[in-house]
CSV table of C-alpha atoms in Angstrom, one decimal:
chain,number,residue,atom,x,y,z
A,1,MET,CA,-49.8,-66.3,-27.0
A,2,GLU,CA,-51.1,-64.0,-24.3
A,3,SER,CA,-48.6,-61.8,-22.5
A,4,THR,CA,-46.9,-63.7,-19.7
A,5,SER,CA,-43.9,-63.1,-17.5
A,6,GLY,CA,-41.9,-64.9,-20.2
A,7,ASP,CA,-43.1,-62.4,-22.8
A,8,GLN,CA,-42.2,-59.5,-20.5
A,9,ALA,CA,-38.7,-60.9,-20.3
A,10,THR,CA,-38.3,-60.7,-24.0
A,11,GLU,CA,-40.0,-57.2,-24.2
A,12,THR,CA,-38.2,-54.8,-26.5
A,13,THR,CA,-37.2,-51.3,-25.5
A,14,ALA,CA,-40.2,-50.2,-27.6
A,15,GLY,CA,-42.6,-51.8,-25.0
A,16,LEU,CA,-43.8,-54.8,-27.1
A,17,GLY,CA,-42.8,-58.4,-26.8
A,18,VAL,CA,-40.5,-59.6,-29.5
A,19,GLY,CA,-43.1,-62.2,-30.5
A,20,LEU,CA,-45.7,-59.4,-31.2
A,21,VAL,CA,-43.2,-57.5,-33.4
A,22,VAL,CA,-42.3,-60.7,-35.3
A,23,LEU,CA,-46.0,-61.6,-35.8
A,24,ALA,CA,-46.8,-58.2,-37.0
A,25,TRP,CA,-43.8,-58.2,-39.4
A,26,LEU,CA,-44.8,-61.6,-40.8
A,27,THR,CA,-48.4,-60.5,-41.3
A,28,GLN,CA,-47.2,-57.4,-43.3
A,29,PHE,CA,-44.7,-59.5,-45.3
A,30,LEU,CA,-47.3,-62.0,-46.5
A,31,VAL,CA,-49.9,-59.3,-47.3
A,32,GLY,CA,-47.2,-57.3,-49.0
A,33,THR,CA,-46.1,-60.3,-51.0
A,34,ASP,CA,-49.6,-60.8,-52.3
A,35,LEU,CA,-49.8,-57.1,-53.3
A,36,PHE,CA,-46.5,-57.1,-55.2
A,37,VAL,CA,-46.4,-60.6,-56.6
A,38,VAL,CA,-49.3,-59.9,-59.1
A,39,ALA,CA,-47.3,-57.7,-61.4
A,40,PRO,CA,-44.6,-60.3,-62.3
A,41,LEU,CA,-47.3,-63.0,-62.7
A,42,LEU,CA,-49.3,-61.0,-65.3
A,43,PRO,CA,-47.8,-62.7,-68.4
A,44,ALA,CA,-48.5,-66.2,-67.0
A,45,ILE,CA,-52.0,-65.3,-66.0
A,46,ALA,CA,-52.7,-63.8,-69.5
A,47,ALA,CA,-51.5,-67.0,-71.2
A,48,SER,CA,-53.4,-69.2,-68.8
A,49,LEU,CA,-56.7,-67.4,-69.2
A,50,ASP,CA,-56.3,-66.5,-72.8
A,51,VAL,CA,-56.5,-62.7,-72.4
A,52,SER,CA,-54.2,-59.9,-73.5
A,53,PRO,CA,-51.3,-58.9,-71.2
A,54,ALA,CA,-52.6,-55.4,-71.3
A,55,SER,CA,-56.0,-56.6,-69.9
A,56,THR,CA,-54.4,-58.3,-67.0
A,57,GLY,CA,-53.3,-54.9,-65.7
A,58,LEU,CA,-56.9,-54.5,-64.5
A,59,LEU,CA,-56.1,-57.0,-61.8
A,60,ILE,CA,-53.8,-54.4,-60.1
A,61,THR,CA,-56.2,-51.6,-60.9
A,62,VAL,CA,-59.3,-53.2,-59.3
A,63,PHE,CA,-57.2,-54.3,-56.2
A,64,SER,CA,-56.0,-50.7,-55.7
A,65,ILE,CA,-59.5,-49.2,-56.2
A,66,ALA,CA,-61.0,-51.7,-53.7
A,67,TYR,CA,-58.2,-50.8,-51.2
A,68,VAL,CA,-58.7,-47.1,-51.5
A,69,VAL,CA,-62.5,-47.3,-51.2
A,70,ALA,CA,-62.6,-49.9,-48.4
A,71,SER,CA,-59.6,-48.7,-46.2
A,72,PRO,CA,-61.3,-45.7,-44.6
A,73,PHE,CA,-64.4,-47.7,-43.7
A,74,ALA,CA,-62.3,-50.6,-42.4
A,75,GLY,CA,-60.4,-48.1,-40.2
A,76,TRP,CA,-63.6,-46.6,-39.0
A,77,LEU,CA,-65.0,-50.0,-38.1
A,78,SER,CA,-61.8,-51.1,-36.4
A,79,ASP,CA,-61.7,-48.1,-34.2
A,80,ARG,CA,-65.2,-48.9,-32.9
A,81,LYS,CA,-64.7,-52.7,-32.6
A,82,ASP,CA,-62.0,-54.9,-31.3
A,83,ARG,CA,-59.0,-54.4,-33.6
A,84,ALA,CA,-57.6,-57.9,-33.1
A,85,THR,CA,-61.0,-59.4,-34.2
A,86,ILE,CA,-61.1,-57.2,-37.3
A,87,LEU,CA,-57.5,-58.3,-38.1
A,88,VAL,CA,-58.4,-62.0,-37.8
A,89,TRP,CA,-61.4,-61.8,-40.0
A,90,ALA,CA,-59.5,-59.8,-42.6
A,91,LEU,CA,-56.8,-62.4,-42.7
A,92,LEU,CA,-59.4,-65.2,-43.1
A,93,LEU,CA,-61.0,-63.2,-45.9
A,94,PHE,CA,-57.6,-62.7,-47.5
A,95,SER,CA,-57.0,-66.4,-47.4
A,96,VAL,CA,-60.4,-67.2,-49.0
A,97,ALA,CA,-59.8,-64.5,-51.7
A,98,ASN,CA,-56.4,-66.1,-52.6
A,99,ILE,CA,-57.9,-69.6,-52.9
A,100,ALA,CA,-60.6,-68.2,-55.1
A,101,THR,CA,-57.9,-66.4,-57.2
A,102,ALA,CA,-56.1,-69.7,-57.8
A,103,LEU,CA,-59.4,-71.5,-58.7
A,104,ALA,CA,-61.0,-68.8,-60.8
A,105,PRO,CA,-62.0,-70.4,-64.1
A,106,ASN,CA,-62.1,-67.1,-66.1
A,107,PHE,CA,-60.8,-63.6,-66.1
A,108,GLY,CA,-64.1,-62.0,-65.0
A,109,LEU,CA,-64.2,-64.1,-61.8
A,110,LEU,CA,-60.5,-63.5,-61.3
A,111,LEU,CA,-61.2,-59.7,-61.2
A,112,VAL,CA,-63.8,-60.3,-58.5
A,113,THR,CA,-61.4,-62.2,-56.4
A,114,ARG,CA,-58.9,-59.4,-56.5
A,115,VAL,CA,-61.5,-56.9,-55.5
A,116,VAL,CA,-62.2,-59.1,-52.4
A,117,ALA,CA,-58.4,-59.3,-51.8
A,118,GLY,CA,-58.2,-55.5,-51.9
A,119,VAL,CA,-60.9,-55.2,-49.3
A,120,ALA,CA,-59.2,-57.7,-47.1
A,121,ALA,CA,-55.8,-55.9,-47.5
A,122,ALA,CA,-57.5,-52.6,-46.6
A,123,ALA,CA,-58.5,-54.0,-43.3
A,124,THR,CA,-55.2,-55.8,-42.6
A,125,GLY,CA,-52.4,-53.3,-43.0
A,126,PRO,CA,-53.7,-50.3,-41.1
A,127,THR,CA,-55.0,-52.5,-38.3
A,128,VAL,CA,-51.6,-54.1,-37.8
A,129,TYR,CA,-50.0,-50.7,-37.7
A,130,SER,CA,-52.6,-49.5,-35.2
A,131,LEU,CA,-52.2,-52.5,-32.9
A,132,VAL,CA,-48.4,-52.1,-32.6
A,133,SER,CA,-48.4,-48.3,-32.4
A,134,THR,CA,-51.0,-48.2,-29.6
A,135,ARG,CA,-49.0,-50.8,-27.6
A,136,ALA,CA,-45.6,-49.2,-28.2
A,137,ARG,CA,-44.1,-46.7,-25.8
A,138,PRO,CA,-44.7,-43.2,-27.2
A,139,GLN,CA,-41.0,-42.5,-27.4
A,140,ALA,CA,-40.4,-45.6,-29.6
A,141,ARG,CA,-43.6,-45.5,-31.7
A,142,ALA,CA,-42.1,-44.6,-35.0
A,143,GLN,CA,-39.3,-47.1,-34.5
A,144,VAL,CA,-41.8,-49.9,-34.0
A,145,LEU,CA,-43.8,-48.8,-37.1
A,146,ALA,CA,-40.7,-48.8,-39.1
A,147,VAL,CA,-39.7,-52.3,-38.1
A,148,VAL,CA,-43.2,-53.7,-38.8
A,149,GLY,CA,-43.4,-51.7,-42.1
A,150,SER,CA,-40.1,-53.2,-43.2
A,151,GLY,CA,-42.1,-56.4,-43.7
A,152,LEU,CA,-44.0,-54.7,-46.5
A,153,LEU,CA,-40.8,-53.4,-48.0
A,154,THR,CA,-39.1,-56.8,-47.8
A,155,ALA,CA,-42.0,-58.2,-49.7
A,156,LEU,CA,-41.2,-55.8,-52.5
A,157,TRP,CA,-37.7,-57.2,-53.1
A,158,VAL,CA,-37.8,-60.7,-51.6
A,159,GLY,CA,-41.4,-62.0,-51.4
A,160,ALA,CA,-42.5,-60.9,-54.9
A,161,PRO,CA,-39.4,-62.2,-56.7
A,162,ALA,CA,-39.6,-65.5,-54.8
A,163,GLY,CA,-43.3,-65.9,-55.7
A,164,SER,CA,-42.5,-65.2,-59.3
A,165,LEU,CA,-39.7,-67.8,-59.3
A,166,LEU,CA,-42.0,-70.3,-57.7
A,167,SER,CA,-44.7,-69.8,-60.3
A,168,GLN,CA,-42.2,-70.7,-63.0
A,169,HIS,CA,-41.9,-74.2,-61.6
A,170,VAL,CA,-45.4,-75.0,-60.2
A,171,GLY,CA,-47.7,-72.4,-61.9
A,172,TRP,CA,-49.0,-69.0,-60.8
A,173,GLU,CA,-52.0,-70.6,-59.1
A,174,ALA,CA,-49.7,-72.3,-56.6
A,175,THR,CA,-48.3,-69.0,-55.5
A,176,PHE,CA,-51.7,-67.8,-54.4
A,177,VAL,CA,-52.5,-71.1,-52.7
A,178,ILE,CA,-49.3,-70.8,-50.6
A,179,LEU,CA,-50.2,-67.2,-49.7
A,180,ALA,CA,-53.6,-68.3,-48.7
A,181,ALA,CA,-52.2,-71.0,-46.4
A,182,GLY,CA,-49.8,-68.5,-44.9
A,183,THR,CA,-52.4,-65.9,-44.1
A,184,PHE,CA,-54.8,-68.6,-42.7
A,185,LEU,CA,-52.0,-69.9,-40.4
A,186,LEU,CA,-51.3,-66.4,-39.2
A,187,ALA,CA,-54.9,-65.8,-38.2
A,188,LEU,CA,-54.7,-68.1,-35.2
A,189,PRO,CA,-51.7,-66.5,-33.4
A,190,ASN,CA,-53.2,-63.0,-34.2
A,191,ALA,CA,-56.4,-64.1,-32.6
A,192,PHE,CA,-54.6,-64.6,-29.2
A,193,ALA,CA,-51.5,-62.4,-29.3
A,194,TRP,CA,-53.3,-59.1,-29.1
A,195,ARG,CA,-55.8,-59.9,-26.3
A,196,ASN,CA,-53.9,-57.9,-23.7
A,197,GLY,CA,-53.2,-54.2,-24.2
A,198,PRO,CA,-55.2,-51.1,-25.2
A,199,ARG,CA,-58.5,-51.5,-27.0
A,200,SER,CA,-60.3,-49.1,-29.3
A,201,VAL,CA,-61.6,-46.0,-27.6
A,202,SER,CA,-65.2,-45.2,-28.3
A,203,GLY,CA,-66.5,-41.8,-28.9
A,204,THR,CA,-65.3,-39.0,-31.2
A,205,PRO,CA,-63.0,-36.4,-29.8
A,206,LYS,CA,-64.0,-32.8,-30.5
A,207,GLU,CA,-61.2,-30.5,-29.5
A,208,PRO,CA,-59.5,-28.4,-32.2
A,209,VAL,CA,-55.8,-28.3,-32.8
A,210,THR,CA,-53.5,-25.5,-32.0
A,211,ASP,CA,-54.0,-23.4,-35.2
A,212,GLY,CA,-57.8,-23.5,-35.0
A,213,ARG,CA,-58.4,-25.8,-37.9
A,214,THR,CA,-60.8,-28.6,-37.5
A,215,GLY,CA,-59.6,-32.2,-37.1
A,216,ARG,CA,-61.0,-33.0,-40.5
A,217,GLY,CA,-58.8,-30.3,-42.1
A,218,VAL,CA,-55.7,-31.6,-40.2
A,219,ALA,CA,-56.4,-35.2,-41.3
A,220,MET,CA,-57.0,-34.2,-45.0
A,221,SER,CA,-53.8,-32.1,-45.0
A,222,GLY,CA,-51.8,-34.9,-43.5
A,223,VAL,CA,-52.9,-37.6,-45.9
A,224,ALA,CA,-52.5,-35.2,-48.9
A,225,VAL,CA,-48.8,-35.0,-48.0
A,226,THR,CA,-48.7,-38.8,-48.2
A,227,THR,CA,-50.4,-38.7,-51.7
A,228,LEU,CA,-47.8,-36.3,-53.0
A,229,TRP,CA,-44.9,-38.3,-51.4
A,230,ALA,CA,-46.3,-41.5,-53.0
A,231,PHE,CA,-46.5,-39.9,-56.4
A,232,SER,CA,-42.9,-38.7,-56.1
A,233,VAL,CA,-41.5,-42.0,-54.9
A,234,TYR,CA,-43.5,-44.3,-57.2
A,235,SER,CA,-42.9,-42.1,-60.3
A,236,LEU,CA,-39.3,-43.2,-60.0
A,237,TYR,CA,-39.9,-46.9,-59.0
A,238,THR,CA,-42.7,-47.8,-61.3
A,239,PHE,CA,-41.0,-46.9,-64.5
A,240,LEU,CA,-37.4,-47.7,-63.6
A,241,ALA,CA,-37.4,-51.1,-65.3
A,242,VAL,CA,-39.2,-49.6,-68.4
A,243,GLY,CA,-36.5,-46.9,-68.7
A,244,LEU,CA,-33.7,-49.4,-68.3
A,245,HIS,CA,-35.1,-51.8,-70.9
A,246,ALA,CA,-35.6,-49.0,-73.4
A,247,ASP,CA,-31.9,-48.0,-72.9
A,248,GLY,CA,-30.6,-51.6,-73.4
A,249,ARG,CA,-29.7,-52.1,-69.7
A,250,ALA,CA,-32.2,-54.8,-68.9
A,251,THR,CA,-29.6,-56.9,-67.2
A,252,ALA,CA,-29.1,-54.2,-64.6
A,253,VAL,CA,-32.8,-54.1,-63.5
A,254,THR,CA,-32.7,-56.9,-60.9
A,255,TRP,CA,-29.6,-55.7,-59.0
A,256,LEU,CA,-30.7,-52.1,-59.1
A,257,LEU,CA,-34.0,-53.0,-57.6
A,258,VAL,CA,-32.2,-54.9,-54.9
A,259,VAL,CA,-30.2,-51.7,-54.2
A,260,TYR,CA,-33.4,-49.8,-54.1
A,261,GLY,CA,-35.1,-52.3,-51.8
A,262,VAL,CA,-32.2,-52.4,-49.3
A,263,GLY,CA,-32.1,-48.6,-49.2
A,264,ALA,CA,-35.8,-48.5,-48.6
A,265,VAL,CA,-35.6,-50.9,-45.7
A,266,ILE,CA,-32.7,-49.0,-44.1
A,267,GLY,CA,-34.4,-45.7,-44.7
A,268,GLY,CA,-37.5,-46.9,-42.9
A,269,GLN,CA,-35.5,-47.9,-39.9
A,270,VAL,CA,-33.5,-44.7,-39.8
A,271,GLY,CA,-36.6,-42.5,-40.3
A,272,GLY,CA,-38.5,-44.3,-37.5
A,273,ARG,CA,-35.6,-44.0,-35.0
A,274,PHE,CA,-35.0,-40.3,-35.8
A,275,ALA,CA,-38.7,-39.5,-35.6
A,276,ASP,CA,-38.8,-40.8,-32.1
A,277,ARG,CA,-35.8,-38.7,-31.1
A,278,ALA,CA,-36.0,-35.5,-33.1
A,279,GLY,CA,-39.7,-35.2,-33.8
A,280,ALA,CA,-41.9,-36.7,-36.5
A,281,VAL,CA,-42.7,-33.5,-38.3
A,282,ARG,CA,-39.0,-32.5,-38.5
A,283,VAL,CA,-38.1,-35.9,-40.0
A,284,THR,CA,-41.0,-35.9,-42.5
A,285,ARG,CA,-40.0,-32.4,-43.8
A,286,SER,CA,-36.3,-33.4,-44.0
A,287,ALA,CA,-37.1,-36.6,-45.8
A,288,LEU,CA,-39.3,-34.8,-48.3
A,289,ALA,CA,-36.6,-32.2,-49.0
A,290,LEU,CA,-34.0,-34.9,-49.6
A,291,THR,CA,-36.4,-36.9,-51.7
A,292,ALA,CA,-36.9,-33.9,-54.0
A,293,VAL,CA,-33.2,-33.2,-54.3
A,294,LEU,CA,-32.2,-36.9,-54.8
A,295,GLU,CA,-34.9,-37.6,-57.4
A,296,ALA,CA,-33.4,-34.8,-59.5
A,297,VAL,CA,-29.9,-36.3,-58.9
A,298,VAL,CA,-31.2,-39.7,-60.1
A,299,ALA,CA,-32.4,-38.0,-63.3
A,300,LEU,CA,-29.0,-36.3,-63.8
A,301,VAL,CA,-26.8,-39.5,-63.3
A,302,TYR,CA,-29.3,-41.8,-64.9
A,303,PRO,CA,-27.1,-42.5,-68.0
A,304,VAL,CA,-24.2,-43.9,-65.8
A,305,THR,CA,-25.3,-47.2,-64.3
A,306,TRP,CA,-23.0,-47.2,-61.2
A,307,GLY,CA,-23.9,-43.5,-60.5
A,308,LEU,CA,-27.5,-44.5,-60.9
A,309,ALA,CA,-27.1,-47.3,-58.3
A,310,CYS,CA,-25.6,-44.9,-55.7
A,311,ALA,CA,-28.3,-42.3,-56.3
A,312,LEU,CA,-31.1,-44.9,-56.2
A,313,GLY,CA,-29.8,-46.2,-52.8
A,314,LEU,CA,-29.7,-42.8,-51.3
A,315,PHE,CA,-33.1,-41.8,-52.8
A,316,ALA,CA,-34.7,-44.9,-51.4
A,317,LEU,CA,-33.1,-44.3,-48.0
A,318,ALA,CA,-34.4,-40.7,-47.9
A,319,GLY,CA,-37.8,-41.4,-49.4
A,320,TYR,CA,-38.8,-44.2,-47.2
A,321,ALA,CA,-37.6,-42.4,-44.0
A,322,PHE,CA,-40.7,-40.3,-44.5
A,323,PHE,CA,-43.3,-43.0,-44.0
A,324,PRO,CA,-42.8,-44.2,-40.4
A,325,ALA,CA,-42.4,-40.6,-39.3
A,326,GLN,CA,-45.6,-39.7,-41.1
A,327,GLN,CA,-47.4,-42.5,-39.4
A,328,ARG,CA,-46.0,-41.5,-36.0
A,329,HIS,CA,-47.2,-37.9,-36.5
A,330,LEU,CA,-50.7,-39.0,-37.5
A,331,VAL,CA,-51.1,-41.4,-34.6
A,332,ASP,CA,-49.9,-38.7,-32.2
A,333,MET,CA,-52.5,-36.3,-33.6
A,334,PHE,CA,-55.3,-38.9,-33.5
A,335,PRO,CA,-54.5,-41.4,-30.7
A,336,ASP,CA,-58.1,-42.5,-30.3
A,337,ARG,CA,-58.6,-43.0,-34.0
A,338,ALA,CA,-55.3,-44.6,-34.9
A,339,THR,CA,-56.7,-47.2,-37.3
A,340,GLY,CA,-58.9,-44.7,-39.0
A,341,ILE,CA,-56.2,-42.2,-39.7
A,342,LEU,CA,-53.7,-44.9,-40.8
A,343,SER,CA,-56.3,-46.3,-43.1
A,344,TRP,CA,-56.8,-42.9,-44.7
A,345,ASN,CA,-53.0,-42.6,-44.9
A,346,ASN,CA,-52.7,-45.9,-46.7
A,347,SER,CA,-55.5,-45.0,-49.1
A,348,ALA,CA,-53.6,-41.8,-49.8
A,349,LEU,CA,-50.5,-43.9,-50.6
A,350,PHE,CA,-52.5,-46.0,-53.1
A,351,VAL,CA,-54.0,-42.8,-54.7
A,352,GLY,CA,-50.5,-41.4,-55.2
A,353,LEU,CA,-49.2,-44.7,-56.5
A,354,SER,CA,-52.1,-45.0,-59.0
A,355,LEU,CA,-51.7,-41.4,-60.2
A,356,ALA,CA,-48.0,-42.0,-60.8
A,357,GLY,CA,-48.8,-45.0,-62.9
A,358,ALA,CA,-51.6,-43.2,-64.8
A,359,VAL,CA,-49.6,-40.0,-65.5
A,360,GLY,CA,-46.3,-41.7,-65.9
A,361,GLY,CA,-47.3,-44.0,-68.7
A,362,GLN,CA,-48.0,-41.1,-71.1
A,363,ALA,CA,-45.3,-38.8,-69.7
A,364,VAL,CA,-42.5,-41.4,-70.0
A,365,ASP,CA,-43.5,-42.0,-73.6
A,366,SER,CA,-43.5,-38.4,-74.5
A,367,LEU,CA,-40.8,-36.9,-72.3
A,368,GLY,CA,-38.5,-39.9,-71.5
A,369,TYR,CA,-38.0,-41.5,-68.1
A,370,PRO,CA,-35.2,-39.1,-66.7
A,371,THR,CA,-37.3,-36.0,-67.6
A,372,PHE,CA,-40.4,-37.5,-65.9
A,373,LEU,CA,-38.4,-37.7,-62.7
A,374,TYR,CA,-38.3,-33.9,-62.4
A,375,ILE,CA,-42.1,-34.0,-62.2
A,376,GLY,CA,-41.8,-36.5,-59.3
A,377,ALA,CA,-39.3,-34.2,-57.7
A,378,ALA,CA,-41.7,-31.3,-58.0
A,379,ALA,CA,-44.4,-33.4,-56.2
A,380,ALA,CA,-41.9,-33.9,-53.3
A,381,VAL,CA,-41.4,-30.2,-53.1
A,382,ALA,CA,-45.1,-29.6,-53.0
A,383,ALA,CA,-45.4,-32.2,-50.2
A,384,PHE,CA,-42.6,-30.5,-48.3
A,385,LEU,CA,-44.4,-27.1,-48.5
A,386,LEU,CA,-47.7,-28.6,-47.4
A,387,ALA,CA,-46.1,-30.5,-44.5
A,388,GLY,CA,-44.7,-27.2,-43.2
A,389,ARG,CA,-48.2,-25.8,-42.7
A,390,ARG,CA,-49.4,-28.5,-40.3
A,391,PRO,CA,-49.1,-28.5,-36.5
A,392,GLY,CA,-46.2,-30.4,-34.9
A,393,ARG,CA,-48.1,-31.8,-32.0
A,394,PRO,CA,-51.6,-32.2,-30.8
A,395,SER,CA,-53.2,-29.9,-28.3
A,396,GLY,CA,-56.3,-32.0,-27.8
A,397,ARG,CA,-57.7,-34.8,-29.9
A,398,PRO,CA,-59.0,-33.6,-33.3
A,399,ALA,CA,-61.9,-35.3,-34.9
A,400,LEU,CA,-61.5,-37.5,-37.9
A,401,PRO,CA,-63.6,-37.3,-41.0
């Protein structure tokens, strides 16, 4: 699958062959399905291994912790070695982890397999983003990141429900076997498809950015914005079903999540396209401002289901417009350390997601779901203010931590 004249004939306006974009999308879709499918499988896993449903929540916790811890190291390694090689080994490790998940005889070993899966996922997602972003034309970079990122978002509302439905007929173990087979099969084309194109650049750039802050400060400020954004977005998403069940609207959960998922996919595409045309920093700040306003609107219209549906779609569109623009901004700031900074960014996302889950459980119980959304909106405001303090473009190549 190396680049040929035929590939060039099918090259997109972004500068990548259609085959590369499809391959990257499929990789993100399968890895995302593995990430999101665990939650709906928890009751079946609990019954199979004779543990409490509450205990099975640790499967998500250990995966997230492994991801957060391993992602920066995986990014550092990928920037110093061949990124395609790192991706292939990560996919193979992911496949082994999923087979081990399906075969785990007890809950303790199952936890270990999810730790390994978290490490593999940490090396997969950011590396895929880096491979496509460094091969895309600069003027289309965010658009490409949005298209590839839509694979992850599609997994949220297509892959995970499909895996859950499959498990009802053939068992939860079969879901992980199928995911293992899928990631194993993707390893081969990924081994050859990325051979041509830019490689990792060795060495650590030293020049400061325009405002005199060190590259470390710029990187930490950038990923802190992502943490606050993730807290805001996942405060709403994580407890939406809980709130609807408590209100006696359980039948609305599925179609409202579909509305949310479609809005998120469209938002990612719109955000990527506008970031390439209007500037990444401008789009991130606009998206954060709209996210804050629309999260408050969701809280206000929450009692009315159709009003909630409209607000959810708009919220997801605005909220997920942020992420490809943020990725574009970070890659522009750190072109020689793209995988590293994207790894830190993904870790920041998981930190925000985890904080939303940890804080939200107690807050929703004591305040109620709609009131908790105002806390999420406040986090988006904080992200907006912090994003306004960072430089809009690089004047050199700042150093990563």
